[in-house]
Amino acid sequence: MIIAFVTRVVRVLVPLAARTADNMNRNLMARCARQSYLIAQRATGNRRHQRRASDVRGH
């Protein structure tokens, strides 16, 4: 009786845990991708700013 109950509980919790782990992994990967995108954009903006500053100075 107890074993049947525990088995039922485990069968419910395992898919929930797997789904939660998948969601967490997706969120982590998305956050990392977004962060790398922001770094690339910041580098591009810095280069653009340096180019404009050198044009203004006449270099």
mmCIF file of C-alpha atoms in Angstrom:
data_model
loop_
_atom_site.group_PDB
_atom_site.id
_atom_site.type_symbol
_atom_site.label_atom_id
_atom_site.label_comp_id
_atom_site.label_asym_id
_atom_site.label_seq_id
_atom_site.Cartn_x
_atom_site.Cartn_y
_atom_site.Cartn_z
ATOM 1 C CA MET A 1 0.000 0.000 0.000
ATOM 2 C CA ILE A 2 2.727 2.459 0.971
ATOM 3 C CA ILE A 3 4.880 1.319 -1.943
ATOM 4 C CA ALA A 4 2.021 1.936 -4.375
ATOM 5 C CA PHE A 5 1.527 5.440 -2.972
ATOM 6 C CA VAL A 6 5.237 6.244 -3.156
ATOM 7 C CA THR A 7 5.376 4.907 -6.709
ATOM 8 C CA ARG A 8 2.475 7.146 -7.698
ATOM 9 C CA VAL A 9 4.079 10.189 -6.125
ATOM 10 C CA VAL A 10 7.406 9.483 -7.839
ATOM 11 C CA ARG A 11 5.686 9.068 -11.214
ATOM 12 C CA VAL A 12 4.137 12.507 -10.793
ATOM 13 C CA LEU A 13 7.224 14.290 -9.460
ATOM 14 C CA VAL A 14 9.829 12.987 -11.918
ATOM 15 C CA PRO A 15 8.280 14.588 -15.040
ATOM 16 C CA LEU A 16 7.698 17.818 -13.119
ATOM 17 C CA ALA A 17 11.329 17.914 -12.024
ATOM 18 C CA ALA A 18 12.525 17.171 -15.564
ATOM 19 C CA ARG A 19 10.319 19.915 -17.005
ATOM 20 C CA THR A 20 11.529 22.378 -14.389
ATOM 21 C CA ALA A 21 15.165 21.528 -15.146
ATOM 22 C CA ASP A 22 14.550 22.023 -18.888
ATOM 23 C CA ASN A 23 12.944 25.412 -18.271
ATOM 24 C CA MET A 24 15.820 26.505 -16.056
ATOM 25 C CA ASN A 25 18.368 25.415 -18.669
ATOM 26 C CA ARG A 26 16.521 27.320 -21.388
ATOM 27 C CA ASN A 27 16.386 30.436 -19.242
ATOM 28 C CA LEU A 28 20.091 30.212 -18.464
ATOM 29 C CA MET A 29 20.997 29.753 -22.120
ATOM 30 C CA ALA A 30 18.756 32.625 -23.183
ATOM 31 C CA ARG A 31 20.253 34.879 -20.544
ATOM 32 C CA CYS A 32 23.789 34.004 -21.671
ATOM 33 C CA ALA A 33 22.913 34.624 -25.304
ATOM 34 C CA ARG A 34 21.332 37.948 -24.441
ATOM 35 C CA GLN A 35 24.386 38.944 -22.408
ATOM 36 C CA SER A 36 26.779 38.125 -25.252
ATOM 37 C CA TYR A 37 24.565 40.094 -27.630
ATOM 38 C CA LEU A 38 24.726 43.106 -25.320
ATOM 39 C CA ILE A 39 28.513 42.867 -25.102
ATOM 40 C CA ALA A 40 28.771 42.733 -28.902
ATOM 41 C CA GLN A 41 26.473 45.737 -29.227
ATOM 42 C CA ARG A 42 28.458 47.680 -26.632
ATOM 43 C CA ALA A 43 31.708 46.948 -28.501
ATOM 44 C CA THR A 44 30.122 48.088 -31.762
ATOM 45 C CA GLY A 45 28.878 51.276 -30.113
ATOM 46 C CA ASN A 46 32.313 51.977 -28.646
ATOM 47 C CA ARG A 47 33.973 51.583 -32.047
ATOM 48 C CA ARG A 48 31.393 53.879 -33.636
ATOM 49 C CA HIS A 49 31.927 56.482 -30.927
ATOM 50 C CA GLN A 50 35.721 56.330 -31.319
ATOM 51 C CA ARG A 51 35.385 56.700 -35.086
ATOM 52 C CA ARG A 52 33.180 59.778 -34.722
ATOM 53 C CA ALA A 53 35.515 61.303 -32.127
ATOM 54 C CA SER A 54 38.511 60.851 -34.427
ATOM 55 C CA ASP A 55 36.562 62.401 -37.342
ATOM 56 C CA VAL A 56 35.763 65.458 -35.230
ATOM 57 C CA ARG A 57 39.413 65.859 -34.217
ATOM 58 C CA GLY A 58 40.500 65.452 -37.841
ATOM 59 C CA HIS A 59 42.709 62.387 -37.319
#
